[in-house]
Amino acid sequence: MLTPFHTRTRRLAATALVTVCAAGALAVAPQATAAPPVRTAARFEAQAGSAATAAPGSGARIAEVALAELANPHGCTYYSGNGSCPPWCAVFARWVWRTAGVTDLNHLDPWADSFLNYGDDRLFGTPQVGDVAVYDKPGRENDHVNIVVAVSADGSRIKTVGGNESGRVESYNGGQFFDWRQQGPAGPVSKFVRARGADTAPAQPFGAGVREVMGDWDGDGVDTPGIYRGNRFALRNSNNAGYSDIDFGYGNGGNWIPIAGDWDGNGKDEVGVYIPESGTFALRSNTNPGQEITTSFRYGNGGDWLPLVGDWDGDGKDEVGVYMPQSGTFALRSNTNPSQEITTSFMYGNPNWVPTAGDWDGNGKDEVGAYNPQSSTFALRSNTTPGQEITTSFMYGNPYSLPLAGDWNRDGKDEVGVFFRESAVFALRSNTVPGQEITNAFQYGNPR
């Protein structure tokens, strides 16, 4: 049915590094123009709807919990749980470990140096995701601790999230990697403390039935979140925490994958589903509960192929496409008419990356992109013409985040974002310029 052309796969290099929710109030060291790729804490399955999540107590789960708190306005009494408010960096670190499923918290109290008493066998001179970094200058006590949420490939640079940094939960150094041997919120790192079980807990699969989707449901020019749980869509018309504005059932749930696009060119996005078993797209004509007209057709071979949506020809209507993980091949269909099919096919990125699509340059046509979950790297292609490729590449997100795309600020250009299923946090980046980042992060939908 669909015979892809085979062009050369290109290996894409990151040109800048960012994290999910940068909030810099501490002194920021000058940034290098490039930095080593991230070493993730556990294996990520690049399959929509069946990604791996971190096991309770693992380093990756600790990082997930810490990163989720960047979107929450909690203060020290929330983390202490008893109304007391000492210098609370250790209170926050202990809370993160406990919330992430670490069961052995012996010898940990509200003071930073208690982590040095956790056990000599848990003190390390090199970092791992989920570690507590201890900043302990000689001759002083109770300096500072925070959580390691990412580690560069050579182990020389880290990203952290800590409590009581400028009086709040914050990502040090503006969310950028920093050399832990040279700098930190209280000087260089002295030791890394590793939770018992954090270096041995295996990855476990996500529960089924929780999917994310983005679309302009009300036609105001801004894309906003939706959740597909079971066989029900819950769509929200603003990019902040709150309740859904539109709810209805569609499809059979299970492992069906939600999609969204403007199928009729009316300026509003509608939903659809992709059925992997048969390679079938089912596109709904509106998001009005109680009204449903569906266009349905097969495209691609199904199985592990993944769907994507975009306006490939600039006619104001979205079309569908598929991505073949084993070969890294995109195949884009020219329309959604069941009896008509013209396909553009090309390879982009590397196998088992996660596909995305958006109008990165505001020219009215959507282009494709690829997200490398192991290094949290977006690679955005400038066009969909086989043989032509200009790529913008940058890092954004952290292990276990899933890629998003949409126009968050009504500027006519699509930007990227990431979604953390484990904590139900959407993090939306304001632009696709490497080295520039403003992030809006909020929780929507329930964690899995």
CSV table of N, CA and C in Angstrom, one decimal, residues 251-314:
chain,number,residue,atom,x,y,z
A,251,GLY,N,-13.9,6.4,20.1
A,251,GLY,CA,-13.0,5.3,19.9
A,251,GLY,C,-13.2,4.3,21.0
A,252,ASN,N,-12.3,3.3,21.0
A,252,ASN,CA,-12.3,2.2,22.0
A,252,ASN,C,-11.3,2.2,23.1
A,253,GLY,N,-10.4,3.3,23.1
A,253,GLY,CA,-9.4,3.3,24.1
A,253,GLY,C,-8.3,2.2,23.9
A,254,GLY,N,-8.0,1.6,24.9
A,254,GLY,CA,-6.9,0.5,24.8
A,254,GLY,C,-5.6,1.1,24.4
A,255,ASN,N,-5.1,0.5,23.3
A,255,ASN,CA,-3.8,1.1,22.8
A,255,ASN,C,-4.0,2.0,21.6
A,256,TRP,N,-5.2,2.4,21.4
A,256,TRP,CA,-5.5,3.4,20.3
A,256,TRP,C,-4.8,4.7,20.7
A,257,ILE,N,-4.2,5.4,19.7
A,257,ILE,CA,-3.4,6.6,19.9
A,257,ILE,C,-4.2,7.8,19.4
A,258,PRO,N,-4.3,8.8,20.3
A,258,PRO,CA,-5.1,10.0,20.0
A,258,PRO,C,-4.3,11.0,19.1
A,259,ILE,N,-4.9,11.6,18.1
A,259,ILE,CA,-4.3,12.6,17.3
A,259,ILE,C,-5.2,13.8,17.2
A,260,ALA,N,-4.8,14.9,16.6
A,260,ALA,CA,-5.6,16.1,16.5
A,260,ALA,C,-5.1,16.9,15.2
A,261,GLY,N,-6.1,17.5,14.5
A,261,GLY,CA,-5.8,18.3,13.4
A,261,GLY,C,-7.0,19.0,12.9
A,262,ASP,N,-6.8,20.0,12.0
A,262,ASP,CA,-7.9,20.7,11.4
A,262,ASP,C,-8.3,20.0,10.1
A,263,TRP,N,-9.2,19.1,10.2
A,263,TRP,CA,-9.5,18.2,9.0
A,263,TRP,C,-10.3,19.0,8.0
A,264,ASP,N,-11.1,20.0,8.3
A,264,ASP,CA,-11.9,20.7,7.4
A,264,ASP,C,-11.6,22.1,7.1
A,265,GLY,N,-10.5,22.6,7.7
A,265,GLY,CA,-10.0,23.9,7.4
A,265,GLY,C,-10.8,25.1,8.0
A,266,ASN,N,-11.5,24.8,9.1
A,266,ASN,CA,-12.4,25.8,9.7
A,266,ASN,C,-11.6,26.6,10.8
A,267,GLY,N,-10.3,26.3,11.0
A,267,GLY,CA,-9.6,27.1,12.0
A,267,GLY,C,-9.6,26.4,13.3
A,268,LYS,N,-10.3,25.4,13.5
A,268,LYS,CA,-10.4,24.6,14.8
A,268,LYS,C,-9.8,23.2,14.6
A,269,ASP,N,-9.1,22.7,15.6
A,269,ASP,CA,-8.7,21.4,15.5
A,269,ASP,C,-9.7,20.4,16.1
A,270,GLU,N,-9.8,19.3,15.4
A,270,GLU,CA,-10.7,18.2,15.8
A,270,GLU,C,-9.8,17.0,16.2
A,271,VAL,N,-10.4,16.0,16.9
A,271,VAL,CA,-9.6,14.9,17.3
A,271,VAL,C,-9.7,13.7,16.3
A,272,GLY,N,-8.9,12.7,16.5
A,272,GLY,CA,-9.0,11.5,15.8
A,272,GLY,C,-8.3,10.4,16.6
A,273,VAL,N,-8.3,9.2,16.1
A,273,VAL,CA,-7.5,8.1,16.7
A,273,VAL,C,-6.9,7.3,15.6
A,274,TYR,N,-5.8,6.7,16.0
A,274,TYR,CA,-5.0,5.8,15.1
A,274,TYR,C,-5.0,4.4,15.8
A,275,ILE,N,-5.4,3.4,15.0
A,275,ILE,CA,-5.6,2.0,15.5
A,275,ILE,C,-4.4,1.2,15.0
A,276,PRO,N,-3.4,0.9,15.9
A,276,PRO,CA,-2.2,0.3,15.4
A,276,PRO,C,-2.4,-1.1,14.8
A,277,GLU,N,-3.4,-1.9,15.3
A,277,GLU,CA,-3.5,-3.2,14.8
A,277,GLU,C,-3.8,-3.3,13.3
A,278,SER,N,-4.6,-2.3,12.8
A,278,SER,CA,-5.0,-2.3,11.4
A,278,SER,C,-4.4,-1.1,10.6
A,279,GLY,N,-3.6,-0.2,11.3
A,279,GLY,CA,-3.1,0.9,10.6
A,279,GLY,C,-4.2,1.9,10.1
A,280,THR,N,-5.3,2.0,10.9
A,280,THR,CA,-6.5,2.8,10.5
A,280,THR,C,-6.5,4.1,11.2
A,281,PHE,N,-6.7,5.2,10.4
A,281,PHE,CA,-7.0,6.5,11.0
A,281,PHE,C,-8.5,6.7,11.0
A,282,ALA,N,-9.1,7.2,12.1
A,282,ALA,CA,-10.5,7.6,12.2
A,282,ALA,C,-10.5,9.0,12.7
A,283,LEU,N,-11.0,9.9,11.8
A,283,LEU,CA,-11.0,11.4,12.1
A,283,LEU,C,-12.4,11.9,12.4
A,284,ARG,N,-12.5,12.5,13.5
A,284,ARG,CA,-13.9,13.0,13.9
A,284,ARG,C,-14.0,14.5,13.4
A,285,SER,N,-15.3,14.8,13.0
A,285,SER,CA,-15.5,16.1,12.3
A,285,SER,C,-15.6,17.3,13.3
A,286,ASN,N,-15.8,17.0,14.6
A,286,ASN,CA,-15.8,18.2,15.5
A,286,ASN,C,-15.6,17.7,16.9
A,287,THR,N,-15.5,18.6,17.9
A,287,THR,CA,-15.3,18.2,19.3
A,287,THR,C,-16.6,18.5,20.1
A,288,ASN,N,-17.7,18.6,19.5
A,288,ASN,CA,-19.0,18.9,20.1
A,288,ASN,C,-19.5,17.6,20.7
A,289,PRO,N,-19.6,17.4,22.0
A,289,PRO,CA,-20.1,16.1,22.5
A,289,PRO,C,-21.5,15.9,22.0
A,290,GLY,N,-21.8,14.6,21.6
A,290,GLY,CA,-23.0,14.2,21.1
A,290,GLY,C,-23.1,14.3,19.6
A,291,GLN,N,-22.2,15.0,18.9
A,291,GLN,CA,-22.2,15.0,17.4
A,291,GLN,C,-20.9,14.3,17.0
A,292,GLU,N,-21.1,13.5,16.0
A,292,GLU,CA,-19.9,12.8,15.5
A,292,GLU,C,-20.1,12.4,14.0
A,293,ILE,N,-19.3,12.8,13.2
A,293,ILE,CA,-19.1,12.3,11.8
A,293,ILE,C,-17.7,11.9,11.6
A,294,THR,N,-17.4,10.7,11.2
A,294,THR,CA,-16.1,10.1,11.1
A,294,THR,C,-15.7,9.8,9.7
A,295,THR,N,-14.5,10.2,9.4
A,295,THR,CA,-13.8,9.7,8.1
A,295,THR,C,-12.8,8.7,8.5
A,296,SER,N,-12.8,7.6,7.9
A,296,SER,CA,-11.9,6.5,8.3
A,296,SER,C,-11.2,5.9,7.1
A,297,PHE,N,-9.9,5.6,7.2
A,297,PHE,CA,-9.2,5.0,6.1
A,297,PHE,C,-7.9,4.3,6.7
A,298,ARG,N,-7.4,3.4,6.0
A,298,ARG,CA,-6.1,2.8,6.3
A,298,ARG,C,-5.0,3.5,5.6
A,299,TYR,N,-3.8,3.6,6.4
A,299,TYR,CA,-2.6,4.2,5.8
A,299,TYR,C,-1.4,3.6,6.5
A,300,GLY,N,-0.5,3.1,5.8
A,300,GLY,CA,0.6,2.5,6.4
A,300,GLY,C,0.4,1.0,6.7
A,301,ASN,N,1.3,0.4,7.5
A,301,ASN,CA,1.2,-1.0,7.8
A,301,ASN,C,0.8,-1.3,9.2
A,302,GLY,N,0.5,-0.3,10.0
A,302,GLY,CA,0.1,-0.5,11.4
A,302,GLY,C,1.3,-1.1,12.2
A,303,GLY,N,1.0,-2.0,13.1
A,303,GLY,CA,2.0,-2.5,14.0
A,303,GLY,C,2.7,-1.5,14.8
A,304,ASP,N,4.0,-1.4,14.7
A,304,ASP,CA,4.7,-0.4,15.6
A,304,ASP,C,4.9,1.0,14.9
A,305,TRP,N,4.2,1.2,13.7
A,305,TRP,CA,4.3,2.5,13.0
A,305,TRP,C,3.5,3.5,13.9
A,306,LEU,N,4.0,4.7,13.9
A,306,LEU,CA,3.4,5.8,14.7
A,306,LEU,C,2.8,6.8,13.8
A,307,PRO,N,1.6,7.4,14.3
A,307,PRO,CA,1.0,8.5,13.5
A,307,PRO,C,1.5,9.8,13.8
A,308,LEU,N,1.4,10.7,12.8
A,308,LEU,CA,1.6,12.2,13.0
A,308,LEU,C,0.7,12.9,12.1
A,309,VAL,N,0.5,14.2,12.4
A,309,VAL,CA,-0.4,15.1,11.7
A,309,VAL,C,0.2,16.4,11.3
A,310,GLY,N,-0.1,16.9,10.1
A,310,GLY,CA,0.4,18.2,9.7
A,310,GLY,C,-0.2,18.7,8.4
A,311,ASP,N,-0.2,20.0,8.2
A,311,ASP,CA,-0.6,20.5,6.9
A,311,ASP,C,0.6,20.6,6.0
A,312,TRP,N,0.8,19.5,5.3
A,312,TRP,CA,2.0,19.3,4.5
A,312,TRP,C,2.0,20.2,3.2
A,313,ASP,N,0.9,20.6,2.7
A,313,ASP,CA,0.8,21.4,1.5
A,313,ASP,C,0.4,22.8,1.6
A,314,GLY,N,0.1,23.3,2.8
A,314,GLY,CA,-0.3,24.6,3.1
A,314,GLY,C,-1.7,25.0,2.6
